Amino acid sequence: MKRGNTMNAPGTMAVLVGALLAASPAARAQAPATPPAPPAAALGNGVPAPAGPWTLQSAVDYALKNNLTVRQSELTAQQQEAAQRLNRAALLPTAGLSGSQGFNFGTNRDPFTNQFQQLNVRSNNFSATAQATLFSGFQLRNTVKQGVLDAQAARIDIDKARNDLSLNVASSFLQLLLAQELIRASEARLGSVQEQVTRSEKLLKAGAVAEGNLLDSRAQLASEERTLVTAQNQRDLAQLALVQNLNLDPASAGRFEVVVPVLPDPSQYGATTANVLDPNATFELARQRLPEIKAADLRVQSARRGIDIARGAYYPRLTVAGGVQTGFSSVRTQSVVSSSGFSTTPIFQPNPSSPTGFSETSFVVLQPKFDRLDYKFLDQLADNQGEFVQLSLNIPILNGLQTRVGVQRSQINLQQNELRAEQVTLQLRQTIQQSFADALAAQRRYEASSRQVDALTLAFRNAEIRFNNGLLNGTDFNIARNNLTAAESDMIQAKYEFVFRRKVLEFYEGKSLTL
């Protein structure tokens, strides 16, 4: 019987037990069972599967190492940590080197003499600059703090994915155990019906029963065979789900065997379930240790840092920059004293009596001679060098209300994360309460079904004796058998539901998933 209430754990931890508690085998028809294949082999990553039958603990451990969802969560966390390293690097100064080379043709301006010349010019420019932010409204520092919180939340998400996978594997494992137990019960019933058909054939030959009794027995045999095939199909589907959670290749999974543990009957707990399992105590333990609760709290803190980052845009921004630069021009020359000596220049004084109006004196001026030589590349780089230091202050006055709207959006984001945190906590409480109620209900249903099975077993034995003696028709006999079959199926389902719900509660308390 598929229950109306399913387990809604926070996030993807909502593990449905509908398949675990699906309707009785007679109500399900699936594909035929697959034949055995080679032993299980790992898919994709080449990690070998454990030898021998699988236990629940070995299945969980193997899935945690090979499941793609968990590995994807690990990569997401690594990506967030890389982003955090960038945030820290933004606090450091920036520095760089640059260089350029240009060719100008025709009339050009010498970049160093500012003279226009009709020449082809080759020029080079080199610079080294550095810049640092002295104050930015603490935006960079708050961004680093926010990145730390986000990286921690992403790392905790890995634990959440591992918990989700563990519960999914446990659910699939118990589904497989349930299907195998239903197969064993169906095979036992099939053998009993086969014996009944043989007995009816002998009684018919002896004339002790009517032919209708034999026909009813054969019809019941066909029904039991169909029930067995359906149970085998359910086993194959449960095995496929478990194999997929383990990231094994279904084609090479082969005869996937699991260790069948001895599960205690729920009735052995007596009335202690309601006393031992306290949902409030379980909730307090789970709230302190579950990763989704911690991740939600970290994201609330991150959202508060987001408000500080947005408000930082209201403050001025102060930066300092400095650098050195130099260059080279192919048309620039260098004047040097000529080795040929000095030149003499006479000095003339005004003389009205002279025909020329000037008279030459004996004074002369000695001037050195200069030669125009090429200005070497390295010499120009050394002589053209310059340095600069610069302080920049940017005061925001009006930017289209972008800062104000950014702060408002950050505040809304904080409220959303607070609501998500409350929702995660509420879902956890509801899940634990629902699992507790389902475990208690499954225990009671098992006890009631167990009493019903005992009563129907006695009724069936009585009906079998009467049927063999010809005192009961086949229809009434099959009704008695079907009633017993339904009660046994319901008892088995209640047993596994109780086990699963109890394991979920123990998992929330920090206990390992073992059977």
Short mmCIF file of C-alpha atoms in Angstrom, two decimals:
data_model
loop_
_atom_site.label_atom_id
_atom_site.label_comp_id
_atom_site.label_asym_id
_atom_site.label_seq_id
_atom_site.Cartn_x
_atom_site.Cartn_y
_atom_site.Cartn_z
CA MET A 1 0.00 0.00 0.00
CA LYS A 2 1.51 3.34 -1.01
CA ARG A 3 1.31 5.76 1.81
CA GLY A 4 -0.06 9.23 1.34
CA ASN A 5 2.65 10.92 3.43
CA THR A 6 6.21 10.85 2.15
CA MET A 7 9.34 12.01 3.87
CA ASN A 8 10.13 15.63 3.00
CA ALA A 9 13.65 16.19 4.30
CA PRO A 10 15.29 19.58 3.70
CA GLY A 11 16.33 20.05 0.09
CA THR A 12 17.06 16.90 -1.82
CA MET A 13 17.13 14.87 1.37
CA ALA A 14 13.44 14.16 0.74
CA VAL A 15 13.73 10.41 0.22
CA LEU A 16 10.51 8.91 -0.99
CA VAL A 17 9.53 5.53 0.33
CA GLY A 18 6.63 5.11 -2.05
CA ALA A 19 8.57 2.53 -4.04
CA LEU A 20 9.63 0.87 -0.82
CA LEU A 21 6.02 0.58 0.26
CA ALA A 22 4.44 0.04 -3.13
CA ALA A 23 1.30 -1.98 -3.49
CA SER A 24 1.25 -5.73 -3.03
CA PRO A 25 3.08 -7.75 -5.69
CA ALA A 26 -0.19 -8.90 -7.20
CA ALA A 27 -1.01 -5.30 -8.10
CA ARG A 28 2.28 -4.64 -9.96
CA ALA A 29 3.28 -5.85 -13.39
CA GLN A 30 6.73 -5.01 -14.72
CA ALA A 31 9.26 -6.29 -17.26
CA PRO A 32 10.52 -9.89 -16.85
CA ALA A 33 13.55 -10.61 -14.74
CA THR A 34 16.95 -10.30 -16.43
CA PRO A 35 19.37 -13.25 -16.53
CA PRO A 36 22.62 -13.19 -14.56
CA ALA A 37 25.56 -11.31 -16.08
CA PRO A 38 29.25 -10.88 -15.25
CA PRO A 39 30.30 -9.43 -11.88
CA ALA A 40 29.83 -5.75 -11.11
CA ALA A 41 32.29 -3.25 -12.53
CA ALA A 42 32.77 0.41 -11.88
CA LEU A 43 31.67 3.00 -14.42
CA GLY A 44 33.75 5.89 -15.67
CA ASN A 45 36.33 6.39 -12.94
CA GLY A 46 37.77 2.88 -12.93
CA VAL A 47 37.40 2.37 -9.18
CA PRO A 48 36.89 -1.36 -8.59
CA ALA A 49 33.76 -2.53 -6.84
CA PRO A 50 34.12 -4.47 -3.58
CA ALA A 51 34.30 -8.23 -3.89
CA GLY A 52 31.51 -10.34 -2.48
CA PRO A 53 28.01 -9.37 -1.39
CA TRP A 54 27.29 -5.75 -0.57
CA THR A 55 26.40 -4.55 2.90
CA LEU A 56 24.57 -1.29 3.46
CA GLN A 57 27.73 0.30 4.86
CA SER A 58 29.89 -0.80 1.92
CA ALA A 59 27.25 0.44 -0.52
CA VAL A 60 27.11 3.84 1.16
CA ASP A 61 30.91 4.14 1.28
CA TYR A 62 31.29 3.19 -2.37
CA ALA A 63 28.57 5.60 -3.47
CA LEU A 64 30.15 8.49 -1.59
CA LYS A 65 33.40 7.96 -3.51
CA ASN A 66 31.89 7.49 -6.97
CA ASN A 67 28.57 9.30 -7.20
CA LEU A 68 28.62 12.11 -9.75
CA THR A 69 26.40 14.43 -7.72
CA VAL A 70 28.83 14.41 -4.82
CA ARG A 71 31.76 14.97 -7.15
CA GLN A 72 29.92 17.88 -8.77
CA SER A 73 29.39 19.44 -5.33
CA GLU A 74 33.11 19.13 -4.68
CA LEU A 75 33.91 20.95 -7.93
CA THR A 76 31.42 23.69 -7.06
CA ALA A 77 33.17 24.17 -3.72
CA GLN A 78 36.56 24.35 -5.44
CA GLN A 79 35.19 26.96 -7.83
CA GLN A 80 33.94 29.06 -4.90
CA GLU A 81 37.32 28.77 -3.20
CA ALA A 82 39.01 29.98 -6.39
CA ALA A 83 36.67 33.00 -6.44
CA GLN A 84 37.65 33.67 -2.82
CA ARG A 85 41.33 33.75 -3.79
CA LEU A 86 40.48 36.41 -6.36
CA ASN A 87 38.71 38.45 -3.68
CA ARG A 88 41.82 38.36 -1.50
CA ALA A 89 44.04 39.26 -4.44
CA ALA A 90 41.93 42.38 -5.05
CA LEU A 91 43.41 43.84 -1.82
CA LEU A 92 46.90 43.81 -3.37
CA PRO A 93 48.29 46.63 -5.53
CA THR A 94 48.25 46.26 -9.29
CA ALA A 95 51.39 46.73 -11.37
CA GLY A 96 52.29 46.35 -15.00
CA LEU A 97 54.76 47.01 -17.76
CA SER A 98 53.89 48.38 -21.18
CA GLY A 99 55.79 49.12 -24.35
CA SER A 100 54.93 50.33 -27.82
CA GLN A 101 56.61 51.00 -31.13
CA GLY A 102 55.21 53.25 -33.83
CA PHE A 103 56.11 54.38 -37.34
CA ASN A 104 55.02 57.81 -38.64
CA PHE A 105 55.44 58.99 -42.23
CA GLY A 106 55.36 62.52 -43.70
CA THR A 107 55.00 65.58 -41.51
CA ASN A 108 55.10 64.48 -37.91
CA ARG A 109 55.67 65.94 -34.50
CA ASP A 110 58.64 64.71 -32.57
CA PRO A 111 57.17 63.50 -29.26
CA PHE A 112 60.23 64.71 -27.35
CA THR A 113 61.00 68.10 -29.05
CA ASN A 114 57.44 68.92 -30.16
CA GLN A 115 58.84 70.08 -33.49
CA PHE A 116 57.14 69.26 -36.79
CA GLN A 117 59.43 67.65 -39.30
CA GLN A 118 59.05 66.19 -42.77
CA LEU A 119 60.63 62.90 -41.84
CA ASN A 120 59.79 59.30 -41.25
CA VAL A 121 59.85 58.73 -37.51
CA ARG A 122 60.16 55.53 -35.52
CA SER A 123 59.31 55.96 -31.86
CA ASN A 124 59.21 53.75 -28.77
CA ASN A 125 57.48 54.29 -25.45
CA PHE A 126 58.02 52.24 -22.29
CA SER A 127 56.37 52.56 -18.89
CA ALA A 128 55.99 50.76 -15.57
CA THR A 129 53.01 51.68 -13.40
CA ALA A 130 51.52 50.57 -10.09
CA GLN A 131 48.24 51.41 -8.39
CA ALA A 132 46.72 50.66 -4.99
CA THR A 133 43.34 51.38 -3.47
CA LEU A 134 43.72 53.11 -0.12
CA PHE A 135 40.02 53.38 0.75
CA SER A 136 36.86 52.18 -0.96
CA GLY A 137 34.24 52.21 1.76
CA PHE A 138 35.57 48.86 3.05
CA GLN A 139 34.05 47.16 0.00
CA LEU A 140 37.12 45.08 -0.77
CA ARG A 141 37.50 43.91 2.84
CA ASN A 142 33.81 43.05 3.14
CA THR A 143 33.94 41.23 -0.18
CA VAL A 144 36.72 39.03 1.22
CA LYS A 145 34.70 38.28 4.36
CA GLN A 146 31.64 37.47 2.26
CA GLY A 147 33.71 35.18 0.07
CA VAL A 148 34.92 33.28 3.14
CA LEU A 149 31.33 32.64 4.20
CA ASP A 150 30.30 31.57 0.70
CA ALA A 151 33.27 29.19 0.43
CA GLN A 152 32.39 27.63 3.79
CA ALA A 153 28.77 27.19 2.72
CA ALA A 154 29.85 25.56 -0.54
CA ARG A 155 32.14 23.18 1.33
CA ILE A 156 29.29 22.28 3.70
CA ASP A 157 27.05 21.62 0.70
CA ILE A 158 29.30 18.65 -0.02
CA ASP A 159 28.31 17.12 3.30
CA LYS A 160 24.68 17.75 2.47
CA ALA A 161 25.05 15.97 -0.86
CA ARG A 162 26.73 13.06 0.91
CA ASN A 163 23.87 12.84 3.42
CA ASP A 164 21.27 12.93 0.64
CA LEU A 165 23.10 10.18 -1.20
CA SER A 166 23.43 8.06 1.94
CA LEU A 167 19.68 8.19 2.54
CA ASN A 168 18.96 7.43 -1.11
CA VAL A 169 21.27 4.41 -1.02
CA ALA A 170 19.67 3.22 2.23
CA SER A 171 16.22 3.56 0.68
CA SER A 172 17.25 1.63 -2.45
CA PHE A 173 18.99 -1.02 -0.33
CA LEU A 174 15.89 -1.59 1.79
CA GLN A 175 13.72 -1.67 -1.33
CA LEU A 176 15.90 -4.47 -2.63
CA LEU A 177 15.66 -6.36 0.67
CA LEU A 178 11.89 -5.91 0.67
CA ALA A 179 11.60 -7.23 -2.86
CA GLN A 180 13.74 -10.26 -2.02
CA GLU A 181 11.64 -11.07 1.05
CA LEU A 182 8.46 -10.78 -1.01
CA ILE A 183 10.00 -13.16 -3.54
CA ARG A 184 10.76 -15.70 -0.82
CA ALA A 185 7.20 -15.46 0.50
CA SER A 186 5.79 -15.80 -3.02
CA GLU A 187 7.97 -18.83 -3.76
CA ALA A 188 6.76 -20.50 -0.56
CA ARG A 189 3.15 -19.86 -1.52
CA LEU A 190 3.80 -21.06 -5.06
CA GLY A 191 5.17 -24.36 -3.74
CA SER A 192 2.12 -24.78 -1.50
CA VAL A 193 -0.26 -24.10 -4.38
CA GLN A 194 1.65 -26.52 -6.61
CA GLU A 195 1.21 -29.22 -3.98
CA GLN A 196 -2.46 -28.34 -3.78
CA VAL A 197 -2.84 -28.72 -7.56
CA THR A 198 -1.15 -32.14 -7.42
CA ARG A 199 -3.39 -33.20 -4.55
CA SER A 200 -6.50 -32.00 -6.38
CA GLU A 201 -5.53 -33.97 -9.49
CA LYS A 202 -5.23 -37.13 -7.43
CA LEU A 203 -8.53 -36.49 -5.65
CA LEU A 204 -10.23 -35.83 -8.97
CA LYS A 205 -9.00 -39.14 -10.38
CA ALA A 206 -10.29 -40.85 -7.25
CA GLY A 207 -13.61 -39.07 -7.65
CA ALA A 208 -13.31 -37.39 -4.26
CA VAL A 209 -13.65 -33.79 -5.56
CA ALA A 210 -15.31 -32.09 -8.46
CA GLU A 211 -13.38 -30.89 -11.50
CA GLY A 212 -14.11 -27.30 -10.53
CA ASN A 213 -11.86 -27.63 -7.52
CA LEU A 214 -8.94 -28.60 -9.75
CA LEU A 215 -9.63 -25.71 -12.11
CA ASP A 216 -9.71 -23.28 -9.18
CA SER A 217 -6.40 -24.64 -7.92
CA ARG A 218 -4.79 -24.23 -11.33
CA ALA A 219 -6.12 -20.68 -11.58
CA GLN A 220 -4.64 -19.93 -8.17
CA LEU A 221 -1.32 -21.43 -9.33
CA ALA A 222 -1.27 -19.12 -12.36
CA SER A 223 -2.03 -16.15 -10.10
CA GLU A 224 0.84 -17.06 -7.77
CA GLU A 225 3.21 -17.43 -10.73
CA ARG A 226 2.25 -13.95 -11.89
CA THR A 227 2.77 -12.61 -8.37
CA LEU A 228 6.24 -14.17 -8.30
CA VAL A 229 7.19 -12.65 -11.66
CA THR A 230 5.96 -9.24 -10.48
CA ALA A 231 8.02 -9.53 -7.29
CA GLN A 232 11.07 -10.48 -9.35
CA ASN A 233 10.52 -7.43 -11.54
CA GLN A 234 10.36 -5.24 -8.45
CA ARG A 235 13.61 -6.76 -7.27
CA ASP A 236 15.27 -5.99 -10.60
CA LEU A 237 14.05 -2.39 -10.51
CA ALA A 238 15.23 -1.94 -6.93
CA GLN A 239 18.59 -3.43 -7.88
CA LEU A 240 18.85 -1.05 -10.86
CA ALA A 241 18.12 1.95 -8.65
CA LEU A 242 20.80 0.89 -6.19
CA VAL A 243 23.31 0.23 -8.98
CA GLN A 244 22.66 3.68 -10.42
CA ASN A 245 23.17 5.33 -7.04
CA LEU A 246 26.49 3.51 -6.80
CA ASN A 247 27.46 4.76 -10.28
CA LEU A 248 27.96 1.23 -11.57
CA ASP A 249 27.37 0.16 -15.14
CA PRO A 250 23.93 -1.56 -15.17
CA ALA A 251 24.98 -3.69 -18.14
CA SER A 252 27.91 -5.13 -16.21
CA ALA A 253 26.32 -5.12 -12.75
CA GLY A 254 25.42 -8.75 -13.23
CA ARG A 255 24.22 -10.77 -10.29
CA PHE A 256 24.20 -7.99 -7.76
CA GLU A 257 24.12 -9.66 -4.36
CA VAL A 258 23.55 -7.99 -1.02
CA VAL A 259 23.97 -9.25 2.49
CA VAL A 260 20.56 -9.96 4.00
CA PRO A 261 20.77 -8.83 7.63
CA VAL A 262 18.60 -10.15 10.40
CA LEU A 263 16.14 -7.33 11.01
CA PRO A 264 14.32 -7.37 14.33
CA ASP A 265 10.57 -7.38 14.24
CA PRO A 266 9.03 -4.05 15.21
CA SER A 267 7.04 -5.87 17.87
CA GLN A 268 10.29 -6.59 19.72
CA TYR A 269 10.53 -2.90 20.56
CA GLY A 270 7.23 -3.19 22.35
CA ALA A 271 5.84 0.19 23.34
CA THR A 272 9.31 1.73 23.58
CA THR A 273 9.23 3.50 20.22
CA ALA A 274 7.20 6.40 21.54
CA ASN A 275 9.36 6.55 24.67
CA VAL A 276 12.86 6.03 23.24
CA LEU A 277 12.50 8.09 20.04
CA ASP A 278 11.86 11.66 21.12
CA PRO A 279 11.24 13.85 18.04
CA ASN A 280 12.10 17.05 19.91
CA ALA A 281 15.43 15.69 21.13
CA THR A 282 16.17 14.33 17.67
CA PHE A 283 15.40 17.73 16.16
CA GLU A 284 17.77 19.52 18.53
CA LEU A 285 20.57 17.10 17.68
CA ALA A 286 19.89 17.37 13.96
CA ARG A 287 19.76 21.16 14.01
CA GLN A 288 23.22 21.27 15.57
CA ARG A 289 24.86 18.86 13.14
CA LEU A 290 23.03 18.83 9.80
CA PRO A 291 25.00 20.66 7.08
CA GLU A 292 21.97 22.30 5.44
CA ILE A 293 21.24 24.18 8.68
CA LYS A 294 24.84 25.40 8.90
CA ALA A 295 24.94 26.33 5.21
CA ALA A 296 21.71 28.32 5.52
CA ASP A 297 23.09 30.25 8.52
CA LEU A 298 26.32 31.00 6.66
CA ARG A 299 24.39 32.35 3.69
CA VAL A 300 22.43 34.64 6.00
CA GLN A 301 25.74 36.02 7.30
CA SER A 302 26.95 36.37 3.71
CA ALA A 303 23.84 38.37 2.83
CA ARG A 304 24.57 40.76 5.72
CA ARG A 305 28.05 41.30 4.31
CA GLY A 306 26.39 42.01 0.97
CA ILE A 307 24.57 44.95 2.55
CA ASP A 308 27.89 46.33 3.86
CA ILE A 309 29.39 45.98 0.39
CA ALA A 310 26.48 47.84 -1.20
CA ARG A 311 26.65 50.64 1.39
CA GLY A 312 30.35 51.05 0.71
CA ALA A 313 29.48 52.69 -2.60
CA TYR A 314 28.28 55.75 -0.64
CA TYR A 315 31.84 56.49 0.52
CA PRO A 316 34.64 58.21 -1.41
CA ARG A 317 37.27 56.16 -3.16
CA LEU A 318 40.96 57.03 -2.72
CA THR A 319 43.66 55.50 -4.87
CA VAL A 320 47.39 56.10 -5.29
CA ALA A 321 49.34 55.45 -8.46
CA GLY A 322 52.95 55.84 -9.53
CA GLY A 323 55.30 54.85 -12.28
CA VAL A 324 58.23 55.54 -14.55
CA GLN A 325 58.27 56.11 -18.29
CA THR A 326 60.76 56.71 -21.09
CA GLY A 327 60.96 56.64 -24.86
CA PHE A 328 62.97 56.82 -28.06
CA SER A 329 62.68 58.81 -31.32
CA SER A 330 64.65 58.00 -34.45
CA VAL A 331 64.87 61.65 -35.59
CA ARG A 332 66.37 62.97 -32.42
CA THR A 333 70.10 63.78 -32.58
CA GLN A 334 72.77 64.59 -30.02
CA SER A 335 75.14 67.61 -30.13
CA VAL A 336 78.77 66.95 -29.22
CA VAL A 337 81.85 69.21 -29.29
CA SER A 338 83.75 68.81 -32.54
CA SER A 339 87.32 67.62 -32.44
CA SER A 340 88.36 70.33 -35.00
CA GLY A 341 88.71 73.04 -32.35
CA PHE A 342 87.05 76.40 -32.00
CA SER A 343 85.80 79.02 -34.45
CA THR A 344 86.64 82.77 -34.17
CA THR A 345 84.07 85.44 -34.55
CA PRO A 346 85.17 89.15 -34.85
CA ILE A 347 83.37 91.83 -32.92
CA PHE A 348 82.29 94.98 -34.82
CA GLN A 349 81.63 98.35 -33.26
CA PRO A 350 79.70 101.27 -34.81
CA ASN A 351 81.94 103.83 -36.64
CA PRO A 352 80.23 106.65 -38.52
CA SER A 353 83.40 107.54 -40.41
CA SER A 354 83.71 104.06 -41.83
CA PRO A 355 82.15 103.43 -45.24
CA THR A 356 80.40 100.41 -43.80
CA GLY A 357 79.38 102.21 -40.60
CA PHE A 358 81.27 99.69 -38.46
CA SER A 359 84.84 99.29 -37.47
CA GLU A 360 86.48 95.96 -36.71
CA THR A 361 88.23 95.73 -33.40
CA SER A 362 90.85 93.31 -32.35
CA PHE A 363 88.42 91.45 -30.13
CA VAL A 364 87.33 88.03 -31.27
CA VAL A 365 85.06 85.41 -29.71
CA LEU A 366 86.16 81.79 -29.67
CA GLN A 367 83.22 79.38 -29.97
CA PRO A 368 83.42 75.56 -29.86
CA LYS A 369 82.29 73.64 -32.87
CA PHE A 370 79.46 71.02 -32.49
CA ASP A 371 78.68 67.93 -34.51
CA ARG A 372 75.16 66.44 -34.84
CA LEU A 373 75.38 62.72 -34.09
CA ASP A 374 72.75 59.96 -33.83
CA TYR A 375 71.15 59.71 -30.39
CA LYS A 376 71.69 56.11 -29.30
CA PHE A 377 68.73 54.02 -28.21
CA LEU A 378 69.92 53.25 -24.69
CA ASP A 379 71.14 56.82 -24.18
CA GLN A 380 67.70 58.18 -25.08
CA LEU A 381 65.98 55.74 -22.75
CA ALA A 382 68.21 56.95 -19.90
CA ASP A 383 67.87 60.66 -20.71
CA ASN A 384 64.10 60.62 -21.41
CA GLN A 385 63.20 58.86 -18.17
CA GLY A 386 60.49 60.41 -15.98
CA GLU A 387 58.58 59.45 -12.82
CA PHE A 388 55.18 60.33 -11.47
CA VAL A 389 53.10 59.86 -8.32
CA GLN A 390 49.37 60.49 -8.33
CA LEU A 391 46.58 60.51 -5.73
CA SER A 392 42.99 60.20 -6.97
CA LEU A 393 39.89 60.92 -4.90
CA ASN A 394 36.49 60.01 -6.29
CA ILE A 395 33.51 61.34 -4.32
CA PRO A 396 30.14 59.92 -5.39
CA ILE A 397 27.37 62.49 -5.53
CA LEU A 398 24.73 61.18 -7.90
CA ASN A 399 24.86 57.98 -9.94
CA GLY A 400 21.27 57.45 -10.96
CA LEU A 401 20.26 55.97 -7.56
CA GLN A 402 22.29 52.85 -8.34
CA THR A 403 23.83 52.74 -4.87
CA ARG A 404 20.50 53.19 -3.09
CA VAL A 405 18.81 50.54 -5.20
CA GLY A 406 21.80 48.24 -4.68
CA VAL A 407 21.44 48.56 -0.90
CA GLN A 408 17.72 47.87 -1.11
CA ARG A 409 18.31 44.76 -3.21
CA SER A 410 20.92 43.55 -0.72
CA GLN A 411 18.44 44.01 2.12
CA ILE A 412 15.83 42.01 0.22
CA ASN A 413 18.40 39.31 -0.43
CA LEU A 414 19.07 39.14 3.32
CA GLN A 415 15.36 38.69 4.02
CA GLN A 416 15.16 35.93 1.41
CA ASN A 417 18.09 34.06 2.95
CA GLU A 418 16.59 34.43 6.42
CA LEU A 419 13.33 32.95 5.14
CA ARG A 420 15.23 30.09 3.49
CA ALA A 421 17.00 29.37 6.78
CA GLU A 422 13.69 29.33 8.62
CA GLN A 423 12.19 27.12 5.93
CA VAL A 424 15.06 24.63 6.16
CA THR A 425 14.65 24.47 9.93
CA LEU A 426 10.88 24.09 9.63
CA GLN A 427 11.23 21.33 7.03
CA LEU A 428 13.68 19.52 9.27
CA ARG A 429 11.31 19.66 12.21
CA GLN A 430 8.38 18.49 10.08
CA THR A 431 10.43 15.68 8.56
CA ILE A 432 11.50 14.37 11.95
CA GLN A 433 7.98 14.61 13.31
CA GLN A 434 6.59 12.85 10.23
CA SER A 435 9.23 10.12 10.38
CA PHE A 436 8.48 9.59 14.07
CA ALA A 437 4.75 9.39 13.41
CA ASP A 438 5.30 7.02 10.46
CA ALA A 439 7.61 4.79 12.50
CA LEU A 440 5.07 4.58 15.30
CA ALA A 441 2.25 3.92 12.83
CA ALA A 442 4.30 1.25 11.03
CA GLN A 443 5.02 -0.48 14.33
CA ARG A 444 1.34 -0.52 15.20
CA ARG A 445 0.40 -1.66 11.71
CA TYR A 446 2.96 -4.47 11.91
CA GLU A 447 1.59 -5.66 15.24
CA ALA A 448 -1.96 -5.57 13.89
CA SER A 449 -0.93 -7.32 10.67
CA SER A 450 0.98 -9.93 12.67
CA ARG A 451 -2.12 -10.74 14.69
CA GLN A 452 -4.14 -10.81 11.49
CA VAL A 453 -1.65 -13.21 9.86
CA ASP A 454 -1.88 -15.54 12.85
CA ALA A 455 -5.65 -15.56 12.68
CA LEU A 456 -5.80 -15.94 8.90
CA THR A 457 -3.21 -18.72 9.03
CA LEU A 458 -5.48 -20.76 11.29
CA ALA A 459 -8.46 -19.95 9.09
CA PHE A 460 -6.56 -20.97 5.96
CA ARG A 461 -5.48 -24.30 7.48
CA ASN A 462 -9.06 -25.02 8.40
CA ALA A 463 -10.20 -24.06 4.89
CA GLU A 464 -7.48 -26.25 3.38
CA ILE A 465 -8.66 -29.27 5.36
CA ARG A 466 -12.25 -28.68 4.36
CA PHE A 467 -11.20 -28.10 0.71
CA ASN A 468 -9.22 -31.36 0.61
CA ASN A 469 -12.21 -33.22 2.02
CA GLY A 470 -14.55 -31.69 -0.53
CA LEU A 471 -16.41 -29.63 2.06
CA LEU A 472 -15.33 -26.23 0.63
CA ASN A 473 -15.45 -25.01 -2.94
CA GLY A 474 -12.40 -23.61 -4.71
CA THR A 475 -13.64 -20.02 -4.72
CA ASP A 476 -13.95 -19.79 -0.94
CA PHE A 477 -10.63 -21.59 -0.53
CA ASN A 478 -8.85 -19.12 -2.80
CA ILE A 479 -10.42 -16.22 -0.93
CA ALA A 480 -8.97 -17.55 2.31
CA ARG A 481 -5.55 -17.96 0.67
CA ASN A 482 -5.63 -14.45 -0.86
CA ASN A 483 -6.61 -12.90 2.46
CA LEU A 484 -3.61 -14.55 4.10
CA THR A 485 -1.34 -13.44 1.23
CA ALA A 486 -2.48 -9.82 1.53
CA ALA A 487 -1.98 -9.84 5.30
CA GLU A 488 1.53 -11.30 4.98
CA SER A 489 2.45 -8.72 2.33
CA ASP A 490 1.17 -5.87 4.47
CA MET A 491 3.09 -7.18 7.47
CA ILE A 492 6.35 -7.33 5.48
CA GLN A 493 5.84 -3.81 4.15
CA ALA A 494 5.09 -2.45 7.62
CA LYS A 495 8.27 -4.08 8.91
CA TYR A 496 10.50 -2.43 6.31
CA GLU A 497 8.76 0.90 6.65
CA PHE A 498 9.42 0.85 10.39
CA VAL A 499 13.07 -0.07 9.83
CA PHE A 500 13.57 2.71 7.28
CA ARG A 501 11.84 5.40 9.36
CA ARG A 502 13.78 4.41 12.44
CA LYS A 503 17.05 4.51 10.50
CA VAL A 504 16.18 8.00 9.25
CA LEU A 505 15.64 9.19 12.82
CA GLU A 506 18.89 7.57 13.95
CA PHE A 507 20.70 9.17 11.00
CA TYR A 508 19.46 12.60 12.09
CA GLU A 509 20.84 11.84 15.55
CA GLY A 510 24.29 11.26 14.06
CA LYS A 511 24.33 7.47 13.99
CA SER A 512 25.68 5.54 11.02
CA LEU A 513 23.45 3.85 8.47
CA THR A 514 23.96 0.20 9.33
CA LEU A 515 21.59 -2.73 9.53
#
